[in-house]
C-alpha positions as semicolon CSV with decimal commas, in nm:
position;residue;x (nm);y (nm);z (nm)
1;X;0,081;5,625;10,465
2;X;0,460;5,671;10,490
3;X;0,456;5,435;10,790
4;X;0,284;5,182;10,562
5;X;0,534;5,227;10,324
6;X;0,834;5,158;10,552
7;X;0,678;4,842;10,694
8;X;0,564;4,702;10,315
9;X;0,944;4,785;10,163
10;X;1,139;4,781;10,473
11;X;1,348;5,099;10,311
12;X;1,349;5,414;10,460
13;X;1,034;5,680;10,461
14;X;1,023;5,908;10,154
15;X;1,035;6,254;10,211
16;X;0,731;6,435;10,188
17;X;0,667;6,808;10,080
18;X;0,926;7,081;10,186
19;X;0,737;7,286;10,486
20;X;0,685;7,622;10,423
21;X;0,974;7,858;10,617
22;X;0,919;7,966;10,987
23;X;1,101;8,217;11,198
24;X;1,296;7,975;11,431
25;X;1,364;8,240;11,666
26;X;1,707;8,173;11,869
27;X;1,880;7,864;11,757
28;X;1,916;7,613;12,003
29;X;2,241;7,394;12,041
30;X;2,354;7,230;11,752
31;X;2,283;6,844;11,733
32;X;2,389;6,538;11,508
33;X;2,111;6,513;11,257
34;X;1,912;6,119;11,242
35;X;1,736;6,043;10,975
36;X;1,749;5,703;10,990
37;X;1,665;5,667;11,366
38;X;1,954;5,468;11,383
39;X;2,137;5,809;11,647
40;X;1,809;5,685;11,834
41;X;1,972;5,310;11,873
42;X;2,261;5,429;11,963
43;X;2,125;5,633;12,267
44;X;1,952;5,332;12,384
45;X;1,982;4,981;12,224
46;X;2,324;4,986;12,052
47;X;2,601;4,757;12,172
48;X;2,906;4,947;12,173
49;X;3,174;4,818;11,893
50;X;3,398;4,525;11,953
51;X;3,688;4,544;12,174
52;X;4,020;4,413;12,086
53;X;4,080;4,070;12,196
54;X;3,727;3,986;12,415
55;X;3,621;3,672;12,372
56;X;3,403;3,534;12,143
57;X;3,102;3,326;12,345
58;X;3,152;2,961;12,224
59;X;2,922;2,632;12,282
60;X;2,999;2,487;12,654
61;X;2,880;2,127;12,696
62;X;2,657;2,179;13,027
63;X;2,576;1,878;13,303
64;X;2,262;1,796;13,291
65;X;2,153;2,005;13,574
66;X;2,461;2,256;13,591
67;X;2,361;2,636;13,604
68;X;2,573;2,869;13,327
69;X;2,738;3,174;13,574
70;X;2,569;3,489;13,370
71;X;2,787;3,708;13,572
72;X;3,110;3,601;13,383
73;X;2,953;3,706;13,104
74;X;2,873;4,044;13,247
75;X;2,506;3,929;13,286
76;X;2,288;4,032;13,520
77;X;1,973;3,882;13,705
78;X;1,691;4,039;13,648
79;X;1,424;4,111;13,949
80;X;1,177;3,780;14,015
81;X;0,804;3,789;13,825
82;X;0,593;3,815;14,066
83;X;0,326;3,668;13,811
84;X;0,532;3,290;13,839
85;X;0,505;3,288;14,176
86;X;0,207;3,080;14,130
87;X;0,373;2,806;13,994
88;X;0,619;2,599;14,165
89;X;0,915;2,774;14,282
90;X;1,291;2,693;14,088
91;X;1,513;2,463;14,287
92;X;1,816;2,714;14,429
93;X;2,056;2,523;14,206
94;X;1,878;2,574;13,928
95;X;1,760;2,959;13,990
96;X;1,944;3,111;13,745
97;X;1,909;2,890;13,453
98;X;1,517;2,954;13,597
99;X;1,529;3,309;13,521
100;X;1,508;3,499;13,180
101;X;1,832;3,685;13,174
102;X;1,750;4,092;13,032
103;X;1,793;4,082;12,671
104;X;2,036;4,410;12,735
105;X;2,289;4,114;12,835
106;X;2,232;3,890;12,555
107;X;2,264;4,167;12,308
108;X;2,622;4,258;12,454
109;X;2,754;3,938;12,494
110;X;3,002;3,914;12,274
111;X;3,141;4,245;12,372
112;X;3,172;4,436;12,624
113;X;2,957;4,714;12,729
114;X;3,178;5,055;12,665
115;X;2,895;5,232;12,573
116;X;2,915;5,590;12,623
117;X;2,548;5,800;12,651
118;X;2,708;6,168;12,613
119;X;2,551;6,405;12,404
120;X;2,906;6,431;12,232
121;X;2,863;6,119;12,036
122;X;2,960;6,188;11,683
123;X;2,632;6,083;11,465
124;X;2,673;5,754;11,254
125;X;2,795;5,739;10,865
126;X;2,465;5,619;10,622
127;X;2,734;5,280;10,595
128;X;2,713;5,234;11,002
129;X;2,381;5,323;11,100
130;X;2,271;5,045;10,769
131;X;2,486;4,816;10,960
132;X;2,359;4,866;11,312
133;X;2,019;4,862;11,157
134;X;2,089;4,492;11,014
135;X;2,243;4,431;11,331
136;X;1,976;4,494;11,510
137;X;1,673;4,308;11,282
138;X;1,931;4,010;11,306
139;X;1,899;4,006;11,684
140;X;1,548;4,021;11,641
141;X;1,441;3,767;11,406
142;X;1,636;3,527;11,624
143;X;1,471;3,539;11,950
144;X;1,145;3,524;11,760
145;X;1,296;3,179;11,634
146;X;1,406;3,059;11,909
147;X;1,061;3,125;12,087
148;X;0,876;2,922;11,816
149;X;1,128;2,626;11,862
150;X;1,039;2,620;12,250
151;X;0,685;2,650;12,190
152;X;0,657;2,353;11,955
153;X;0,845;2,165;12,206
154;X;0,610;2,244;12,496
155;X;0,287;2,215;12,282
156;X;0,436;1,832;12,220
157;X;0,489;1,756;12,624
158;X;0,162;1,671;12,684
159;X;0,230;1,620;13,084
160;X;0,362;1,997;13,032
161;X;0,047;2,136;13,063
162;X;-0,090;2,029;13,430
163;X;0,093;2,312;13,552
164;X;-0,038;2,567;13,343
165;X;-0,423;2,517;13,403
166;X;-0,330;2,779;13,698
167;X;-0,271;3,013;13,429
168;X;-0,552;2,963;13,215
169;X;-0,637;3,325;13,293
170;X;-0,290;3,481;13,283
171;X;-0,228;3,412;12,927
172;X;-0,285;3,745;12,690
173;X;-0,576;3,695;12,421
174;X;-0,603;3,788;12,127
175;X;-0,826;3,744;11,847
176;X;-0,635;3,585;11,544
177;X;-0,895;3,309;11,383
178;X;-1,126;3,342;11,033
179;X;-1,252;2,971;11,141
180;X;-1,577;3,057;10,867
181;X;-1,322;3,149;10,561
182;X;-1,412;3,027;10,255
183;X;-1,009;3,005;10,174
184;X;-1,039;2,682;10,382
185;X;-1,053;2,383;10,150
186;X;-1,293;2,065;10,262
187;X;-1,389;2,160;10,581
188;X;-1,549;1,844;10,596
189;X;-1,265;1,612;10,576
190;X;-1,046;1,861;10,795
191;X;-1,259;1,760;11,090
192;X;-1,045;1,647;11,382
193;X;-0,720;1,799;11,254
194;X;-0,523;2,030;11,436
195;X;-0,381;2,340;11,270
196;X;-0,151;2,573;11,502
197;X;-0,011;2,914;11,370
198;X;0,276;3,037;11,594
199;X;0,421;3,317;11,524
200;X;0,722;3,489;11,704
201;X;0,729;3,824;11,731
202;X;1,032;4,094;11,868
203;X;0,818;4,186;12,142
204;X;0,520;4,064;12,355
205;X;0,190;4,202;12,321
206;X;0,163;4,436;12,623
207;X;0,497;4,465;12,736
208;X;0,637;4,773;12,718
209;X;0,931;4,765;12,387
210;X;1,218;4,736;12,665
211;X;1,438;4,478;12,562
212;X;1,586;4,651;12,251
213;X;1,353;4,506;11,982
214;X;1,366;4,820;11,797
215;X;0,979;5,007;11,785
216;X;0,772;5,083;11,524
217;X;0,953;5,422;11,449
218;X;1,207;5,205;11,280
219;X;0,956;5,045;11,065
220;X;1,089;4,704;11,297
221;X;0,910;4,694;11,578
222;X;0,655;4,417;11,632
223;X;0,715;4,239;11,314
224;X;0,662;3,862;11,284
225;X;1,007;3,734;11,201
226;X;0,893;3,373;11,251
227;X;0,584;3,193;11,126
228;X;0,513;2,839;11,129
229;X;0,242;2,642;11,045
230;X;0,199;2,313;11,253
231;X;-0,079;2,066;11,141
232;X;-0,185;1,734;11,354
233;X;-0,397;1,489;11,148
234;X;-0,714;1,358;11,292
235;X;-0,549;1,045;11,350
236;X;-0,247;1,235;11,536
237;X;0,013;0,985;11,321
238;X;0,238;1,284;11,270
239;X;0,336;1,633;11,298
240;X;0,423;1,840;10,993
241;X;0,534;2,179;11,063
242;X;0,546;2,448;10,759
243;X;0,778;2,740;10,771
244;X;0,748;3,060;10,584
245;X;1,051;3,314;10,533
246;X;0,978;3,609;10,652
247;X;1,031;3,826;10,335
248;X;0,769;3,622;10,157
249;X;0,559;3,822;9,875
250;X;0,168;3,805;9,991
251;X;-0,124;3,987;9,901
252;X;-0,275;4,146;10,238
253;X;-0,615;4,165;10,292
254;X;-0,816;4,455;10,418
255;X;-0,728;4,481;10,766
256;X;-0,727;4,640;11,129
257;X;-0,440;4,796;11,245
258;X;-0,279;4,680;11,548
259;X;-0,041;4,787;11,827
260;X;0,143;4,502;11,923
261;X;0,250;4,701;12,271
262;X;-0,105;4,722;12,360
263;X;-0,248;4,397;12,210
264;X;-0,556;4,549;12,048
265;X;-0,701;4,650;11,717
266;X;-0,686;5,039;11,645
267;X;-0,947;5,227;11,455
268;X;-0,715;5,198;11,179
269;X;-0,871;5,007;10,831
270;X;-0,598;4,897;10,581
271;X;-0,711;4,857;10,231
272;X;-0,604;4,547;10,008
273;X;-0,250;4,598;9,912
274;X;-0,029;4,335;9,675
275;X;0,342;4,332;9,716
276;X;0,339;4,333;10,121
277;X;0,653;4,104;10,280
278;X;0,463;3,874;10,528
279;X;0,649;4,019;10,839
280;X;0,510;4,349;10,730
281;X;0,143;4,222;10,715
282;X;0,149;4,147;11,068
283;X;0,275;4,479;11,170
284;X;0,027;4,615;11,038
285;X;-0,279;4,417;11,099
286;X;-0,161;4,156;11,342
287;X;-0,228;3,789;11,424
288;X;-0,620;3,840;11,229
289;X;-0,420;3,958;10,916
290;X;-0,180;3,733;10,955
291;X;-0,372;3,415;11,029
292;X;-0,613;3,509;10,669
293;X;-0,276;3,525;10,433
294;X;-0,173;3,214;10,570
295;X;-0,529;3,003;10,564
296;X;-0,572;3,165;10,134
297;X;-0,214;3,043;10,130
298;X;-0,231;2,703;10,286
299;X;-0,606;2,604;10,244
300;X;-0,589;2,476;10,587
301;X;-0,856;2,589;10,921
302;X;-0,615;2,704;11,149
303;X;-0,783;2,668;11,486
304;X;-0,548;2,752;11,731
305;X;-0,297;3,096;11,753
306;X;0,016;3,109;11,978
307;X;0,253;3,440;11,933
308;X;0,558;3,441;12,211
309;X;0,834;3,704;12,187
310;X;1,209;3,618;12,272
311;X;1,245;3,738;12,573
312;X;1,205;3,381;12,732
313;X;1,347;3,168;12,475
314;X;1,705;3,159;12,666
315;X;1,570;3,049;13,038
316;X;1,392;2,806;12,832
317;X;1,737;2,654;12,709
318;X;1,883;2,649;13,003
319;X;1,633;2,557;13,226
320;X;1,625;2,192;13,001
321;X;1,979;2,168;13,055
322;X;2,085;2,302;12,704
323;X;2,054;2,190;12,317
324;X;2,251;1,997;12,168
325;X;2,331;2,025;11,811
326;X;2,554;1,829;11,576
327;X;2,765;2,065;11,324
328;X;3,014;1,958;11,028
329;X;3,212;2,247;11,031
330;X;3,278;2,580;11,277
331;X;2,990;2,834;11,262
332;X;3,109;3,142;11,203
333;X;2,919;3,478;11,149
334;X;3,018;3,766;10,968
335;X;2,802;4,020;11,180
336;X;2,792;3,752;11,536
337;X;3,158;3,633;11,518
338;X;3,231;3,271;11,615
339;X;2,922;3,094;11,744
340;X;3,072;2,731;11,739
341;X;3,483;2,742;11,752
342;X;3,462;2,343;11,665
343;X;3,284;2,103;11,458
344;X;3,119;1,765;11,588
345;X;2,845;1,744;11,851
346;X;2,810;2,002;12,153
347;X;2,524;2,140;12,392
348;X;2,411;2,474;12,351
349;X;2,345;2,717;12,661
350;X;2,060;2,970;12,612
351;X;2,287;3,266;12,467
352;X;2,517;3,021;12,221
353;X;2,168;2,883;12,086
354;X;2,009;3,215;12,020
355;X;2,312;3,299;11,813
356;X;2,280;2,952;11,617
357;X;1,969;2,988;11,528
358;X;1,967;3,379;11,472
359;X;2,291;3,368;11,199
360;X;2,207;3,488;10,878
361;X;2,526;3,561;10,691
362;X;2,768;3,263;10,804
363;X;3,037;3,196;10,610
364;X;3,007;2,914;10,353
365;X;2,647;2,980;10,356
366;X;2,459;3,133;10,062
367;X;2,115;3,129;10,080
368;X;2,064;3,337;10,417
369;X;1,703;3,332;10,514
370;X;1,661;2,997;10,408
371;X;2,002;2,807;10,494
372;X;1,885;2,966;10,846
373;X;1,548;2,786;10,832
374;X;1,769;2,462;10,797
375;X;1,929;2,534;11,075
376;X;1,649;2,610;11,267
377;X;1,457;2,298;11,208
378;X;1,753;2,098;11,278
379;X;1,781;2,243;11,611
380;X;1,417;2,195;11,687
381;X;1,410;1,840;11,594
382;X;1,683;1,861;11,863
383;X;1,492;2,059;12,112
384;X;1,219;1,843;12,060
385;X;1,426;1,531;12,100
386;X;1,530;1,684;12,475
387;X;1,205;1,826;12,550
388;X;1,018;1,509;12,520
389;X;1,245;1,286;12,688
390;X;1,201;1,162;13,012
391;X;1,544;1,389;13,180
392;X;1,269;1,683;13,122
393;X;0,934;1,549;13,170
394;X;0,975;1,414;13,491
395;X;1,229;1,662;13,590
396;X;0,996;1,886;13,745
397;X;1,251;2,188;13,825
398;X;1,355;2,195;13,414
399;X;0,989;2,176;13,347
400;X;0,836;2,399;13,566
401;X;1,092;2,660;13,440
402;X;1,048;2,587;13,135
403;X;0,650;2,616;13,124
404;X;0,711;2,964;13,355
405;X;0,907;3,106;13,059
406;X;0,666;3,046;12,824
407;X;0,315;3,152;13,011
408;X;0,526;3,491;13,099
409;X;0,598;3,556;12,706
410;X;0,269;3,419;12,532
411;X;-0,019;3,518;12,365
412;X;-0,294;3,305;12,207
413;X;-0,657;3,292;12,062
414;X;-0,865;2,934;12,140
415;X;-0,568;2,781;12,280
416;X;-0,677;2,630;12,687
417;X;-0,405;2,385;12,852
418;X;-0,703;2,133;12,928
419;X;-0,705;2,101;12,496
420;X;-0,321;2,121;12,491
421;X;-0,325;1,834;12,746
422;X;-0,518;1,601;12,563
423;X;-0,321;1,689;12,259
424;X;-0,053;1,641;12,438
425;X;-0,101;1,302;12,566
426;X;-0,227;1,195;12,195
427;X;0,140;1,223;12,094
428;X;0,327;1,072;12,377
429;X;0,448;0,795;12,192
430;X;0,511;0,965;11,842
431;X;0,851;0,853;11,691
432;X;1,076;1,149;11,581
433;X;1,068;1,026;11,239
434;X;0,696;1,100;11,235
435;X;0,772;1,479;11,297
436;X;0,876;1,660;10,978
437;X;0,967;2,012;10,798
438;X;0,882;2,197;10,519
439;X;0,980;2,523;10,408
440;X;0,766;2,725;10,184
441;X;0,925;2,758;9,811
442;X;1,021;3,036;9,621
443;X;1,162;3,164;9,269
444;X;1,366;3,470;9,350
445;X;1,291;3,820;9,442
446;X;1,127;4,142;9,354
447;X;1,254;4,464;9,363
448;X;1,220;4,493;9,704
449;X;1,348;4,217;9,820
450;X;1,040;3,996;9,832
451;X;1,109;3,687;9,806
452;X;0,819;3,559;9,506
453;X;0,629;3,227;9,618
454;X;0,591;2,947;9,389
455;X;0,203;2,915;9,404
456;X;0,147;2,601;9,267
457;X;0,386;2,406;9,432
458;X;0,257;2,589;9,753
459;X;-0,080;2,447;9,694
460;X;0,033;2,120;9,619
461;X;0,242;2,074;9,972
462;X;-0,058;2,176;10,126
463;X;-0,303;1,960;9,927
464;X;-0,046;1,643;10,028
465;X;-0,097;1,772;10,376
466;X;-0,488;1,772;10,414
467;X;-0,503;1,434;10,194
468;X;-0,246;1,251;10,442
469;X;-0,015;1,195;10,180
470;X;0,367;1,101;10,261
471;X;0,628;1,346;10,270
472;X;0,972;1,391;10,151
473;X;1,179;1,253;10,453
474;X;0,953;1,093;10,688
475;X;1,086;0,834;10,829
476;X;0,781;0,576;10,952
477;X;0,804;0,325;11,201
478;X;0,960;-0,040;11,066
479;X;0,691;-0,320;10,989
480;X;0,677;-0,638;11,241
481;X;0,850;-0,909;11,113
482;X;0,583;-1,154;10,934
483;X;0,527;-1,269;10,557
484;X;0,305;-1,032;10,428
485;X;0,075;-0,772;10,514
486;X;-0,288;-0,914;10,610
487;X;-0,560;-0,780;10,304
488;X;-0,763;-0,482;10,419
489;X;-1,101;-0,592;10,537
490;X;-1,392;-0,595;10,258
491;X;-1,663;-0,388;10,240
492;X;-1,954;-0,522;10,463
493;X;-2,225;-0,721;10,298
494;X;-2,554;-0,519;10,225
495;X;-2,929;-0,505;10,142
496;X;-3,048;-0,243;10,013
497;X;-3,347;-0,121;10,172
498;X;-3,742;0,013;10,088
499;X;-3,639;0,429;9,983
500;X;-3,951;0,473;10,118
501;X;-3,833;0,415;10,502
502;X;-3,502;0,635;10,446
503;X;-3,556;0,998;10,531
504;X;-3,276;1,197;10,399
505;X;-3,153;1,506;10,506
506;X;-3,002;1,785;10,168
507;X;-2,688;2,000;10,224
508;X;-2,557;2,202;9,992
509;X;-2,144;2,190;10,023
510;X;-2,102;2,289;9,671
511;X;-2,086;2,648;9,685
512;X;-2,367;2,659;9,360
513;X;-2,706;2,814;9,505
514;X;-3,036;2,626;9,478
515;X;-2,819;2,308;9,471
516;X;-2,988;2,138;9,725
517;X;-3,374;2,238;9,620
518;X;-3,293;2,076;9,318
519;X;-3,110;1,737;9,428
520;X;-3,409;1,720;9,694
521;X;-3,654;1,725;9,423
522;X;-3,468;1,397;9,272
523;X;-3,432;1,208;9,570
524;X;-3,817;1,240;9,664
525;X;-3,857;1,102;9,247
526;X;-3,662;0,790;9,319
527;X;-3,891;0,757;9,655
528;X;-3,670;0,839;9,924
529;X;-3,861;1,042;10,250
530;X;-3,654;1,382;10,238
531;X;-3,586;1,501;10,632
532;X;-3,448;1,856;10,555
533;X;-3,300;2,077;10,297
534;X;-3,027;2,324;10,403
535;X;-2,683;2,381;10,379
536;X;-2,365;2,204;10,482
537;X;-2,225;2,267;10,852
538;X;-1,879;2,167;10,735
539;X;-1,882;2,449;10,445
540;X;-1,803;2,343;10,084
541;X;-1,641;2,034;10,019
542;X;-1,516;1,864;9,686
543;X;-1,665;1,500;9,707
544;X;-2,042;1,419;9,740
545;X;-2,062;1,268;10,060
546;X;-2,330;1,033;10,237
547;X;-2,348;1,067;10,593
548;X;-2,501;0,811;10,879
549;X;-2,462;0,669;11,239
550;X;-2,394;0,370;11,350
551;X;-2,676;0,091;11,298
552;X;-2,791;0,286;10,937
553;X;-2,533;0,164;10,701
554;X;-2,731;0,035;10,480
555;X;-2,979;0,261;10,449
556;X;-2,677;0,518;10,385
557;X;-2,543;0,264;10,128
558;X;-2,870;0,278;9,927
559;X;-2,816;0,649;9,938
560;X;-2,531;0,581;9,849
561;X;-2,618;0,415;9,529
562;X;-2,781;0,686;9,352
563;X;-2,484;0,899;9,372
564;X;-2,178;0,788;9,154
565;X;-1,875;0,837;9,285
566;X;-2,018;0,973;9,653
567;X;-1,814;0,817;9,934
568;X;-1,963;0,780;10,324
569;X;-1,842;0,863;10,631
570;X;-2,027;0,783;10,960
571;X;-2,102;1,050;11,164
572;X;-2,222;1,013;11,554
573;X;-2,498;1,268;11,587
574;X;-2,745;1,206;11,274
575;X;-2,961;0,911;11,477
576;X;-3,184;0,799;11,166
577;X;-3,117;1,067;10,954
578;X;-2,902;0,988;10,615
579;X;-2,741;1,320;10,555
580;X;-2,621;1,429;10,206
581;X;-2,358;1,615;10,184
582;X;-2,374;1,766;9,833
583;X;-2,002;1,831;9,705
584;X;-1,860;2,051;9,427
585;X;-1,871;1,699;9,180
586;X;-2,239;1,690;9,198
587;X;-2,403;1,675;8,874
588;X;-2,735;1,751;8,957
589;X;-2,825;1,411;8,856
590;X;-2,970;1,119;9,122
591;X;-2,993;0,776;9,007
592;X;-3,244;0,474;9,058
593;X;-3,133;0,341;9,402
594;X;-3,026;-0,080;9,378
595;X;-3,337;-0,239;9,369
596;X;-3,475;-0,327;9,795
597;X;-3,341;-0,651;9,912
598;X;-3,053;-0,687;9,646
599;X;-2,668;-0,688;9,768
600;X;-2,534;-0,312;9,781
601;X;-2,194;-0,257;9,909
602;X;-2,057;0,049;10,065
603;X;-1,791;0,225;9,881
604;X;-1,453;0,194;9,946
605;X;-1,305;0,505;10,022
606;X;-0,944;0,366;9,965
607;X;-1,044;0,287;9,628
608;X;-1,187;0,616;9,567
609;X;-0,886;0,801;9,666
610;X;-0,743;1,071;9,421
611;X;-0,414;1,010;9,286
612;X;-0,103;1,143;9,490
613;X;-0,041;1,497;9,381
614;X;0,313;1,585;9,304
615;X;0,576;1,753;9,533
616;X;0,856;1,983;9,401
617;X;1,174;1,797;9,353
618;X;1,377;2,063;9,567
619;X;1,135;2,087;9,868
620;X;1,334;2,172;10,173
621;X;1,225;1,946;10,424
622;X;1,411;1,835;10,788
623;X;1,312;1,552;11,000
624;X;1,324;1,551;11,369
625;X;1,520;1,203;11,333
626;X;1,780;1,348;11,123
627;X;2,099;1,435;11,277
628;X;2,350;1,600;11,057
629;X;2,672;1,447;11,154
630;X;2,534;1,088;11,094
């Protein structure tokens, strides 16, 4: 329980009841007492404190192939993975920017390592070891960002993916998908989208907690400090990637514990708790618990999982040559120092970008978590910009380091490279402007910190999503020059045929039992042949919806006519069959048919369309195309 409670508040553990007094028998040697765990970090993970007059790291602007020299920054290689040995082997010129660097250098390089491990160390002040602490979950929310930005840049390659079907079998699964939830709203008409939930976590599921992401003893370990929500319409038009902070407010779900260092589910059962940050949920109960606050909250069927800790996101800079990002003004951090000495536009090596994307208290910023989302999107619409651009994809050193990186650090449920492939390739020739970000809204904070979510604005976004609706800041292609745009086609011409030769097939989408008995019983009144009675594959949907193949329009048109308001949609695998797909709108009611041989036209779904719901006036939103000094 009192680990609960430090994950769910993120304040310290409550003391429990005094223990009843013990002989100690001889004392032992006195040592500094640690509450806070912090005299723990210091033994281990802390950085020592700055020394007078070391440089501050600054952007470098890289050749396109030029290696950064770790070793004048006191860095270190670490030993090869024998696991990437599989995949093509780094040129030599390019070995080091190859090679994930150990996260002991990146955490000291702005300082120099002075560290001393002596028993003598006096213990911290409350005031430091809060500091440190900060310091430290600072450190780690970054690499998790920066490991979300490099996966949403691979997942778009496409070509990417030929040299991971070696791997196939390498990558860590987990399970993470509720693919049956009744959260999900219209199945039906999600078909063919794509809905990715990629999280970023401070370490990797089963890798030991080595790289000074903190454990779960200080309520920090394993925590998802990044989640985004990527969705990929049917018609793969455009990419719309959702982010969430991490100290949103969300009501958890009963759930299995996890351990993050061994990527399983304990015995442990979590009862329903409100007031949970969403970081805290998936400490707790993982990518399952996470992936069922997020599909209540969004409405959408996520399909696919990908999790990747930090540990790789600085090889996977480098080894594209570096980032480059566009600033107004210096970038200067009142816990990092100076990340960027000079305003205008500059590349970014692996340790420069983890600190620009990590920064949470920079001056002339205010709004912390989410003026950091900003500047995270911004440089992914950059990193996306390199990462799909030909220097990279046909590069195949830079890409075969980059994709080594990433199958080292990753951990997925119903994610295959064959699927990523094709997805891929479906979004070779996407324009940046088609790519955009949102960021989750919110009305200020609980007592804890929480940050509260505006609900219904939530639900709108997402309802704008599913519906295909245009977002703030997309930026579609121009129109071909020409006079004006050619009329959409009209509805095909129609008979409408005997009811008598149609055999109909009842599903019941509309959640109310005994719905399709009953709509059965009217069809076979107004003469139609009825195939089957059931319920709906697709789960509930909202619209009544008539369902044929090829060749049968009309007999799904005279369906069609006894339902009001029903739209159609062909569907491949129904041969003769007209399928009803009974929505929540059905009235129980089915009409006379239009009279065999008369005109009946097909509806129009366009026409049918609901109205455009309405977006918050101050949704954050980024797109790819955007570039902030223009």
């Amino acid at each position: 329980m009192n680990e609960e409670y430090a994950l769910r508040t993120g304040g310290p553990v409550p003391p429990g009841p005094a223990a009843p007094p013990v002989d100690p028998g001889p004392a032992p040697a006195a040592t500094p007492a640690d509450p806070t765990g912090a005299q723990r970090a210091a033994a281990g993970n802390r950085a020592a404190p700055p020394v007078a007059g070391a440089a501050q790291p600054t952007a470098v602007h890289l050749a396109p192939d030029a290696p950064v020299d770790r070793r004048a920054r006191g860095g270190r290689a670490p030993a090869a993975d024998p696991a990437t040995d599989q995949l093509l082997p780094m040129p030599d010129d390019e070995s080091e920017l190859g090679t994930s660097a150990s996260v002991a250098d990146a955490e000291h390089h702005h300082e120099p390592d002075t560290q001393d491990d002596s028993d003598d160390e006096p213990p911290l002040s409350r005031l430091a070891a809060s500091k440190l602490r900060r310091r430290r979950r600072t450190r780690t929310a970054a690499r998790a960002t920066g490991s979300i930005c490099a996966v949403l840049a691979l997942l778009m390659t496409g070509v990417g993916w030929n040299y991971l079907r070696a791997t196939d079998n390498g990558f860590t699964q987990v399970a993470a998908l509720d693919e049956n939830s009744a959260d999900i709203v219209d199945p039906g008409g999600q078909l063919g989208d794509e809905n990715f939930l990629i999280v970023g976590t401070d370490t990797r599921a089963g890798v030991d907690a080595q790289l000074g992401a903190g454990t779960t003893e200080d309520a920090e370990g394993a925590r998802s400090d990044t989640v985004m929500l990527v969705h990929i319409p049917a018609d793969r038009s455009r990419v719309v990637a959702v982010s969430y902070p991490r100290d949103l407010d969300v009501s958890r779900p009963e759930c299995e514990g996890w351990d993050n260092e061994k990527a399983k589910y304990t015995d442990t059962t979590f009862e329903p708790a409100m007031g949970d940050k969403l970081n805290a949920t998936y400490a707790l109960g993982g990518p399952k618990c996470l992936t069922k606050v997020i599909q209540k909250m969004s409405g959408l069927k996520i399909g696919h999982f990908i999790g990747i800790d930090f540990s790789g996101f600085q090889s996977m800079v480098d080894t594209i040559g570096g980032v480059e990002v566009c600033t107004n003004r210096p970038l200067i951090d009142d816990e990092l120092g100076t990340i960027l000495a000079q305003p205008g536009r500059q590349k970014l090596n692996g340790p420069v970008a983890l600190d620009y994307v990590r920064a949470r208290h920079v001056q002339g910023e205010e709004r912390s978590d989410y003026d950091r989302i900003h500047r995270q999107q911004l440089f992914l619409s950059s990193l996306l910009r390199g990462a799909l651009s030909s220097k990279v994809l046909f590069d195949l050193g830079k890409l075969n380091g980059f994709i080594n990186a990433f199958s080292s650090h990753a951990f997925m449920d119903h994610v295959s490279t064959k699927d990523l492939l094709m997805l891929g390739r479906s979004m070779q020739k996407m324009d940046a402007g088609a790519i955009t970000f949102l960021t989750v809204p919110t009305a200020g904070t609980t007592s804890y910190g929480n940050e509260i979510p505006r609900e219904s604005d939530i639900k709108a976004i997402f309802q704008a999503i599913i519906d295909d609706q245009p977002l703030p800041g997309e930026k579609k292609a121009p129109a071909a020059p020409s006079s004006e745009a050619p009329p959409p086609p009209a509805p095909p011409k129609l008979q409408a045929v005997d009811p008598s030769t149609v055999s109909v097939q009842v599903s019941n989408a509309s959640g109310v039992s005994g719905m399709a008995g009953t709509a059965a019983t009217a069809f076979a009144g107004q003469g139609f042949q009825i195939y089957s009675v059931g319920n709906y594959d697709g789960g509930d949907v909202d619209t009544t919806t008539v369902r044929y193949s090829s060749g049968h329009e009309a007999a799904a048109a005279t369906v069609a006519s006894s339902l009001p308001g029903a739209t159609m949609e062909e569907s491949p695998d129904l041969g003769s069959i007209v399928e009803v797909a009974l929505g929540s709108d059905f009235s129980g009611t089915v009409n006379a048919p239009t009279e065999f041989g008369s005109p009946v036209t097909a509806p129009d779904p366009s026409a049918q369309s609901a109205e455009p719901v309405a977006l918050p006036s101050d949704l954050e939103h980024v797109n790819a195309a955007d570039e902030l000094c223009k």
